[in-house]
Structure formats: C-alpha cells, structure tokens
Tab-separated table of N, CA, C and O in Angstrom:
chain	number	residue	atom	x	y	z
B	16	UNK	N	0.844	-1.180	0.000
B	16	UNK	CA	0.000	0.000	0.000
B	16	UNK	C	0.889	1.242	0.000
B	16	UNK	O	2.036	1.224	0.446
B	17	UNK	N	0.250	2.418	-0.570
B	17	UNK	CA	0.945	3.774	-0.652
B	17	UNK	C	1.007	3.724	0.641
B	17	UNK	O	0.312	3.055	1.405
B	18	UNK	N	2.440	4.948	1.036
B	18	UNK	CA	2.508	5.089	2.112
B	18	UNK	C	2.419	6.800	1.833
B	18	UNK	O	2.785	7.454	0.857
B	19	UNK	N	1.825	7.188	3.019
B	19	UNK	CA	1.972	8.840	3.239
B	19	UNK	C	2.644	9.455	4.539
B	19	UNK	O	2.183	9.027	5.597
B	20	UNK	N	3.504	10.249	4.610
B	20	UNK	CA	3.975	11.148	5.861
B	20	UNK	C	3.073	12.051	6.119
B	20	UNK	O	2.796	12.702	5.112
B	21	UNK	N	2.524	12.345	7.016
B	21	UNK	CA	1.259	13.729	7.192
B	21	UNK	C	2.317	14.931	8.444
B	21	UNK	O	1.919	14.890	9.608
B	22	UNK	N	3.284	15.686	8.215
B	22	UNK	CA	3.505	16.646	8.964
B	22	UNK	C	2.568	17.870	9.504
B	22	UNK	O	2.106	18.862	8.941
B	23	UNK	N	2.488	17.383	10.812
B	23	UNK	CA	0.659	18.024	11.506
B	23	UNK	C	1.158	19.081	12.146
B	23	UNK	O	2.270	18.651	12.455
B	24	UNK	N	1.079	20.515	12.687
B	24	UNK	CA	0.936	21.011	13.297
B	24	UNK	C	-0.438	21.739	14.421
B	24	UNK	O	-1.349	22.396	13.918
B	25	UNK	N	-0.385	21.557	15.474
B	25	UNK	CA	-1.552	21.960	16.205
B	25	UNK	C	-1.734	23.658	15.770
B	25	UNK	O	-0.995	24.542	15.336
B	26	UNK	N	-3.161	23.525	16.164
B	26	UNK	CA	-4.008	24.780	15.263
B	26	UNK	C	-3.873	25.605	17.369
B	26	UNK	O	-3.467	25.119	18.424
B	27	UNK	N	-4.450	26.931	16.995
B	27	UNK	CA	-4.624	27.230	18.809
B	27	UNK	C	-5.844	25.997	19.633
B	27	UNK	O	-5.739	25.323	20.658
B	28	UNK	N	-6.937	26.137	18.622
B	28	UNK	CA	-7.456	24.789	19.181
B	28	UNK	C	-6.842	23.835	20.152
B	28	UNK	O	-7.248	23.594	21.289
B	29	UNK	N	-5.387	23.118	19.295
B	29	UNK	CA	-5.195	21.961	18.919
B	29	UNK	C	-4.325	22.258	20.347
B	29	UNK	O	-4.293	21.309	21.130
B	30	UNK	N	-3.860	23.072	20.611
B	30	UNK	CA	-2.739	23.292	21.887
B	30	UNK	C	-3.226	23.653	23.032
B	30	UNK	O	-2.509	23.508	24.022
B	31	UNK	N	-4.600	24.226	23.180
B	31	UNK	CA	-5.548	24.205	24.206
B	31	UNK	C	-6.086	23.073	24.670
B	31	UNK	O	-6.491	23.008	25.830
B	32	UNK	N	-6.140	22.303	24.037
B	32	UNK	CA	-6.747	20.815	24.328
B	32	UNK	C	-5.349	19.359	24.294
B	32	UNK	O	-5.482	18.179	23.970
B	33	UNK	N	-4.048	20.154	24.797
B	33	UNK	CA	-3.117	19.351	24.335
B	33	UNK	C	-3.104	17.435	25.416
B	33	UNK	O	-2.602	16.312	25.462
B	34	UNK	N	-4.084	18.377	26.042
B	34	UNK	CA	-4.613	17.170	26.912
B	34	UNK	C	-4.866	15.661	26.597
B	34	UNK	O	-4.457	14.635	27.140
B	35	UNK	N	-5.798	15.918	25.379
B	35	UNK	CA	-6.462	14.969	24.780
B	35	UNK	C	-5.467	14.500	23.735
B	35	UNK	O	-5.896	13.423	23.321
B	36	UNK	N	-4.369	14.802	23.137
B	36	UNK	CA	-3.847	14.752	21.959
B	36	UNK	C	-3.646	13.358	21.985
B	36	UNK	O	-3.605	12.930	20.832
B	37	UNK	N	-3.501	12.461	22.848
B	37	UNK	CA	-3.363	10.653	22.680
B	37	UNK	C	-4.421	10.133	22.086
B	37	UNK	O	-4.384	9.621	20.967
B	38	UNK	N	-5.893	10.278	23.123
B	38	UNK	CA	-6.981	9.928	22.506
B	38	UNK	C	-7.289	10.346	21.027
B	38	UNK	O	-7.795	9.573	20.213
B	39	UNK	N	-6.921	11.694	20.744
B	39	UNK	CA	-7.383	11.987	19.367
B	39	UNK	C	-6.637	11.337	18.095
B	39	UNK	O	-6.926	11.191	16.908
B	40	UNK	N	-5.732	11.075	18.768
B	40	UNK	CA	-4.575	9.971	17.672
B	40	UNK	C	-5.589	8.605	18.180
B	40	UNK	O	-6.453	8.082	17.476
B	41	UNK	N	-5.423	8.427	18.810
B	41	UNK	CA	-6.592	6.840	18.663
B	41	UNK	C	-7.471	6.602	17.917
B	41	UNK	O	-7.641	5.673	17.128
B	42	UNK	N	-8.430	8.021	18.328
B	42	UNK	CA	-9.868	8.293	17.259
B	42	UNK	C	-9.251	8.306	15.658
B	42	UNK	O	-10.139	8.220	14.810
B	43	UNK	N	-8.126	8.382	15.232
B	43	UNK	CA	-7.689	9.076	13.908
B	43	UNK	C	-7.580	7.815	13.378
B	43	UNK	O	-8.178	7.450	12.366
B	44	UNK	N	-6.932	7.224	13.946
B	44	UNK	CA	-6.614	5.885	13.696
B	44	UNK	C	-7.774	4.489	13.490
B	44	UNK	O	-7.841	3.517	12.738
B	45	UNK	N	-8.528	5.006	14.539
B	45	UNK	CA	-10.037	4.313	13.855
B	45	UNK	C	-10.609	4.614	12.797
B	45	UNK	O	-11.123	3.745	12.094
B	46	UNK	N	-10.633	6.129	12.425
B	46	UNK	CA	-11.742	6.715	11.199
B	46	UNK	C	-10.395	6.757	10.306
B	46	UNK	O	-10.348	7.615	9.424
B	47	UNK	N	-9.747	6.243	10.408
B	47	UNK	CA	-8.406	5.957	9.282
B	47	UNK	C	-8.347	4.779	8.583
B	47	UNK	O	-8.045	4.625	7.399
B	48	UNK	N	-8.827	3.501	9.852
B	48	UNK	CA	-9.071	2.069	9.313
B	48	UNK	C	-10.834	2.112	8.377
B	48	UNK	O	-11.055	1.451	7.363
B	49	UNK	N	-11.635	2.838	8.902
B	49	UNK	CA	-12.915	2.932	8.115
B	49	UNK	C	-12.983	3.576	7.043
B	49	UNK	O	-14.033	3.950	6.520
B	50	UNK	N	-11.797	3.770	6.598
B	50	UNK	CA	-11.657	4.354	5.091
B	50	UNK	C	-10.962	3.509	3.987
B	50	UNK	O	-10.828	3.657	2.772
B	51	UNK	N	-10.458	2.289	5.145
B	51	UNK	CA	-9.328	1.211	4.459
B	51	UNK	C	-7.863	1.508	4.745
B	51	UNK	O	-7.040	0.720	4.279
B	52	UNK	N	-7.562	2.248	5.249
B	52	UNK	CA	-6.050	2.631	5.368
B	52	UNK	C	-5.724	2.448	6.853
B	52	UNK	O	-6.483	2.068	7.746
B	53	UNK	N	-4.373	2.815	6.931
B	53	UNK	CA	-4.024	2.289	8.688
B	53	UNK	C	-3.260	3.089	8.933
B	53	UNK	O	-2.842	3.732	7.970
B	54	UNK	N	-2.797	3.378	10.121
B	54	UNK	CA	-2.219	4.855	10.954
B	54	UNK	C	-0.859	3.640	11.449
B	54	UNK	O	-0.963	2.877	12.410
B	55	UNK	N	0.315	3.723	10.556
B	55	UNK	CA	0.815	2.987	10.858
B	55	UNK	C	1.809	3.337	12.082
B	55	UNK	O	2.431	2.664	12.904
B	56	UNK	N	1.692	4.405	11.871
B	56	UNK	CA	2.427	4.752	13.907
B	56	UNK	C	2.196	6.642	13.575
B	56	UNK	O	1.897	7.099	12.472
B	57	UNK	N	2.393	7.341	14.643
B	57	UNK	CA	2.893	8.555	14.922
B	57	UNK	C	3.472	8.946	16.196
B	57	UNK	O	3.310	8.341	17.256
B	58	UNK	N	4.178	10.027	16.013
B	58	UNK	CA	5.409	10.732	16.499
B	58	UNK	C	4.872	12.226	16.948
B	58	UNK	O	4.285	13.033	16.227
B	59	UNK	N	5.251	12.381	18.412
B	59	UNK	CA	4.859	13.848	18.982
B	59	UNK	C	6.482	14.027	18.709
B	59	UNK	O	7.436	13.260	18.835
B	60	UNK	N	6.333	15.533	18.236
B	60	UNK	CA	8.222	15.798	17.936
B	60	UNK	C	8.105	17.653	18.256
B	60	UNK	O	7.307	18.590	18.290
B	61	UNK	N	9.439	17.318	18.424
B	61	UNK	CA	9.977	18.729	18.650
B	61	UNK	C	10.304	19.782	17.616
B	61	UNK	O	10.181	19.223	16.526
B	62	UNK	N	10.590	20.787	17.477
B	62	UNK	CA	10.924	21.368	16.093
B	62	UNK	C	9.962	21.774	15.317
B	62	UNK	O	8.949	22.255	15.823
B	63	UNK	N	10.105	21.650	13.883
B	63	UNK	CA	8.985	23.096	12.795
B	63	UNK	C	7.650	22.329	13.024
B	63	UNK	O	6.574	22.905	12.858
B	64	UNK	N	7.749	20.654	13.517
B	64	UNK	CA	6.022	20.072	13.299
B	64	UNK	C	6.246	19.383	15.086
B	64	UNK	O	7.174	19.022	15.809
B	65	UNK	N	4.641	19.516	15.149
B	65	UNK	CA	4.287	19.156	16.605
B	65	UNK	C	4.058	17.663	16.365
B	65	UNK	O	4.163	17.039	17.421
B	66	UNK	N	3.811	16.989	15.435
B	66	UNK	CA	3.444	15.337	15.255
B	66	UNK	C	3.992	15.172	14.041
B	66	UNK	O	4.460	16.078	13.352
B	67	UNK	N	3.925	13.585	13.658
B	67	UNK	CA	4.232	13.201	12.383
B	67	UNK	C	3.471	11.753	12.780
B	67	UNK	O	3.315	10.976	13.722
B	68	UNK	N	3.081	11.980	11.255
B	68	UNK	CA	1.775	10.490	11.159
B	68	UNK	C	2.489	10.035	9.741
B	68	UNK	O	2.944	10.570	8.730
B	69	UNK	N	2.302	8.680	10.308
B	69	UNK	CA	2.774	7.745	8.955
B	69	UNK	C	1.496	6.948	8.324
B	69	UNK	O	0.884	5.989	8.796
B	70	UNK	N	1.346	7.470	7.428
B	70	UNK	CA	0.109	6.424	6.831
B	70	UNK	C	-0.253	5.323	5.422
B	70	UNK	O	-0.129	5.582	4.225
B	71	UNK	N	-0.563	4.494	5.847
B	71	UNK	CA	-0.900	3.788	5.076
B	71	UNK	C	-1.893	3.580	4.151
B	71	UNK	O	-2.591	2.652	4.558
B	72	UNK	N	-2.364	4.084	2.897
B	72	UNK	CA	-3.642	4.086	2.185
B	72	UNK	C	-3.531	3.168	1.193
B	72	UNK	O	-2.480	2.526	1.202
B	73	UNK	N	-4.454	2.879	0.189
B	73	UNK	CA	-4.802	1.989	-0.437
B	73	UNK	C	-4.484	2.926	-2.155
B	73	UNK	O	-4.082	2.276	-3.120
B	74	UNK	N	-4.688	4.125	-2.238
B	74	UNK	CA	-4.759	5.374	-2.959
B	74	UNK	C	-4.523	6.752	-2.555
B	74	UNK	O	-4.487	7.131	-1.384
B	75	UNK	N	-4.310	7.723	-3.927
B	75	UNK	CA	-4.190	9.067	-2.864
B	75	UNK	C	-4.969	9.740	-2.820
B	75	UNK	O	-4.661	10.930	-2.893
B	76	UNK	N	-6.952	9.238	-2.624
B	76	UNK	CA	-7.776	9.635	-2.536
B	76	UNK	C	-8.291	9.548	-1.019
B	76	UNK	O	-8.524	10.362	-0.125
B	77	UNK	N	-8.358	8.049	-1.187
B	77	UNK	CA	-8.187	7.585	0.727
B	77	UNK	C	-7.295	7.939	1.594
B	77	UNK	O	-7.423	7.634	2.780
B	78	UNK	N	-6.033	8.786	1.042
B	78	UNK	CA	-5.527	9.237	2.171
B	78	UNK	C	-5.982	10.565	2.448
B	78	UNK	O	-6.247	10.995	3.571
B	79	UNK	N	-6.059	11.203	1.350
B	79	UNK	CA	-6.663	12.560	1.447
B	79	UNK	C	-7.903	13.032	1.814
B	79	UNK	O	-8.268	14.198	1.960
B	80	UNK	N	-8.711	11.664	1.992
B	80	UNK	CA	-10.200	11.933	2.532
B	80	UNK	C	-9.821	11.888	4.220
B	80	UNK	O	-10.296	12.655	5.058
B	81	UNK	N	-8.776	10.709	4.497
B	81	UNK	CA	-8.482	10.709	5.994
B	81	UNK	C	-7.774	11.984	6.539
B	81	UNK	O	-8.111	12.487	7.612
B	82	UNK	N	-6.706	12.524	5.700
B	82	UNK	CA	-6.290	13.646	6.729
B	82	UNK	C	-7.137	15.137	5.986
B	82	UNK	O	-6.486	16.156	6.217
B	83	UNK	N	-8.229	15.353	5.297
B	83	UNK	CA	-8.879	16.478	5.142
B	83	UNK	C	-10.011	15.909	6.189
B	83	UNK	O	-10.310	16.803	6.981
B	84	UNK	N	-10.609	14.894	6.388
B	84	UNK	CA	-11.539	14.434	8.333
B	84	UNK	C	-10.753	14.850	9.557
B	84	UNK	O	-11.231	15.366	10.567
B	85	UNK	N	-9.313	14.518	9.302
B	85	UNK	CA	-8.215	15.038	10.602
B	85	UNK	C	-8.521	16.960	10.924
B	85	UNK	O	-8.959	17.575	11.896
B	86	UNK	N	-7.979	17.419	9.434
B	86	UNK	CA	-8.501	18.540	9.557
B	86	UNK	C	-9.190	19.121	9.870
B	86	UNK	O	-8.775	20.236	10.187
B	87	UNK	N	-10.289	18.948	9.991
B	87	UNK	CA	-11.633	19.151	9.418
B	87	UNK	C	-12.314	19.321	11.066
B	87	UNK	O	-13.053	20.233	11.438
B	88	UNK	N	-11.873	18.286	11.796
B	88	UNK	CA	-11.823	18.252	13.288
B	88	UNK	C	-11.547	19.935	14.086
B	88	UNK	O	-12.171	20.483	14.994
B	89	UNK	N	-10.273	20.420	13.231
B	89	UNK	CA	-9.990	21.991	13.547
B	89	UNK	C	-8.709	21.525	14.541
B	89	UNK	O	-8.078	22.560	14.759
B	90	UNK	N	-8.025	20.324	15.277
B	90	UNK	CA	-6.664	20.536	15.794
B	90	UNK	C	-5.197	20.534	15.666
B	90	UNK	O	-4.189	20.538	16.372
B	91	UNK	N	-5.650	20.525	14.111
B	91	UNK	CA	-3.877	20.333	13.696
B	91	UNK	C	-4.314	20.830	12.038
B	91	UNK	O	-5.451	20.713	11.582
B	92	UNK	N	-3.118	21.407	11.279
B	92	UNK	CA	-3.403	21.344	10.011
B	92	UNK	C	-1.860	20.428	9.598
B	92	UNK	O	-0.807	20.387	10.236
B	93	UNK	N	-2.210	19.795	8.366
B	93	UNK	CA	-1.556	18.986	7.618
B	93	UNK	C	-0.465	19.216	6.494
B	93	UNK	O	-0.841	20.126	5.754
B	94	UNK	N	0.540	18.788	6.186
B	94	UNK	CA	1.429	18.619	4.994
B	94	UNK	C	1.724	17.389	4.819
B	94	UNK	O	2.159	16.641	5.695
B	95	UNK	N	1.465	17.049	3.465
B	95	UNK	CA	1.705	15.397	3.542
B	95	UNK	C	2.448	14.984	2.684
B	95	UNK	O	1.925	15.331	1.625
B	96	UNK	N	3.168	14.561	2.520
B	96	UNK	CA	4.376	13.581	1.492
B	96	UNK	C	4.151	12.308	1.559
B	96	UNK	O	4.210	11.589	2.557
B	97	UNK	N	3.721	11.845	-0.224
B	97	UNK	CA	3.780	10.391	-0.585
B	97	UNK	C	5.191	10.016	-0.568
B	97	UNK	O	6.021	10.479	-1.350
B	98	UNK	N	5.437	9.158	0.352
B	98	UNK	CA	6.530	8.404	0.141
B	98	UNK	C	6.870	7.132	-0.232
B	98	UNK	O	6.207	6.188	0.199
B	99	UNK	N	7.867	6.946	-1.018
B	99	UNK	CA	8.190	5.615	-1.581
B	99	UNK	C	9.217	4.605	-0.921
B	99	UNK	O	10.223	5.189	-0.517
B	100	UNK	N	9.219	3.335	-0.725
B	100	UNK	CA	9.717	2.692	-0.354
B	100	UNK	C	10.867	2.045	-0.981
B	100	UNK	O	10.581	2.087	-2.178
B	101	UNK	N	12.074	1.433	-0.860
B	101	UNK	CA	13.538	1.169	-1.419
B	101	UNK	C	12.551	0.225	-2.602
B	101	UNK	O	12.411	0.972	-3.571
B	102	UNK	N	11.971	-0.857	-2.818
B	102	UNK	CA	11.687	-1.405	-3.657
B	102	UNK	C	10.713	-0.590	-4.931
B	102	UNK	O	10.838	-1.022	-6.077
B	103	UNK	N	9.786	0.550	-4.682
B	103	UNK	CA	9.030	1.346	-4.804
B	103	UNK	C	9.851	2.155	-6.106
B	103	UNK	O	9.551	2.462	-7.260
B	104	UNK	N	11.168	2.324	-5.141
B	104	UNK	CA	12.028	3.458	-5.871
B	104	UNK	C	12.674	2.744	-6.956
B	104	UNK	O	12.476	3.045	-8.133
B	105	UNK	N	13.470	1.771	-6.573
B	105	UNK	CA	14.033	0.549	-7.744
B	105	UNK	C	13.607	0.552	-8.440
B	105	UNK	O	14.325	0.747	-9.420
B	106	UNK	N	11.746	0.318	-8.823
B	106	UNK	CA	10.774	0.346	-9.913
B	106	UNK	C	10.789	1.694	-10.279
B	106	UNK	O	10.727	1.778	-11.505
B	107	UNK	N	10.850	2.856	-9.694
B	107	UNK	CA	10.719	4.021	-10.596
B	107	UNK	C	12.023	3.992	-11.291
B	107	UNK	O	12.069	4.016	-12.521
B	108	UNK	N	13.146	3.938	-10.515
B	108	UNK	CA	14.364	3.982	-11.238
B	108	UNK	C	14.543	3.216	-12.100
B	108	UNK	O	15.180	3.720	-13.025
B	109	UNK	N	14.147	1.709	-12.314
B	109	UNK	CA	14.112	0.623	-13.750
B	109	UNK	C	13.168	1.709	-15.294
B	109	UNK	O	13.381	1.881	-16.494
B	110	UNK	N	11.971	2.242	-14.126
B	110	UNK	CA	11.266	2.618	-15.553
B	110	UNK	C	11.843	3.735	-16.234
B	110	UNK	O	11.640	3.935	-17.432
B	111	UNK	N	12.694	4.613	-15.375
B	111	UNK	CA	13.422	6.213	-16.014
B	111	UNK	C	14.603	5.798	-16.660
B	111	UNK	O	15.231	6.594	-17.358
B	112	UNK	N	15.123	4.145	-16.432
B	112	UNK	CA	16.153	4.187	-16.259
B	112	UNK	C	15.848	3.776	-18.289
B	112	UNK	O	16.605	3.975	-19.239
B	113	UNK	N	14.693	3.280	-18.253
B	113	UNK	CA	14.035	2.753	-19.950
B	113	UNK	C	14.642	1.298	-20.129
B	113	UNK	O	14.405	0.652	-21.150
C-alpha cells in the first residue's frame, strides 16, 4: 500500500486541548481504518512540526479523505508527502532508467 507522511501542526485549538492529543490519535486511527487505510504509527516531535503520522492508504484519494476528516476536526493542520519505499524506488528507477 501507498505510504503517506502527514507533517501536523496543532491549530490554537489543537494546543488548548493538548490534553487529549493521545486519545485523538486513537480516534484518527479508527476513522483511518474505516476508510481502508491504517495509521501505521505517529510521532509527537519537537521542532517546525508538533506530530508526524505515517500512513498507510490503499490510494491518494483515501488518504486525502483521511487527513482532510483530521482537519476538518480543527486541531492540527496537515502537509503530507507520498513516500516511496527502497523497492518502490528501484521500480521508478528501472522505468526512467528505460
């Protein structure tokens, strides 16, 4: 499956309620699997992003329906990078390579 990086930062919302921020990664992770995709881990971090979510989708429709619902919530906004995996890349590089 595609994989996606989602670099999240908390909204003022999102840092007022920094309370909850475990549970709401739980909840994400449920309405993440009901789309077909899986929250394959995330990261509270220090520096330019407050989290990092690794995700797993099926397409880059299903991922984008899951983190525009993340959004959409109002506690974090999103940047996301499809990323490719060493075998992933091999195949792009065989096909450029002609």
């Amino acid at each position: 499956m595609p994989t996606f990086i989602a670099l999240l930062n908390w909204t003022d919302q999102g840092v007022r309620n920094y309370k909850d921020t475990a549970k709401r990664a739980e909840a994400f992770g449920a309405a993440v699997q009901k789309l077909g995709a899986e929250l394959v881990d995330i990261y509270w971090t220090v520096g330019a992003y407050d989290l990092v979510a690794v995700v797993e989708a099926p397409d880059d429709e299903t991922a984008t329906a899951a983190l525009l619902q993340l959004g959409g919530v109002g506690n974090v906004r999103t940047s996301t990078l499809r990323a490719f995996g060493r075998e992933e890349m091999e195949a792009i590089i065989a096909k450029a390579a002609g």
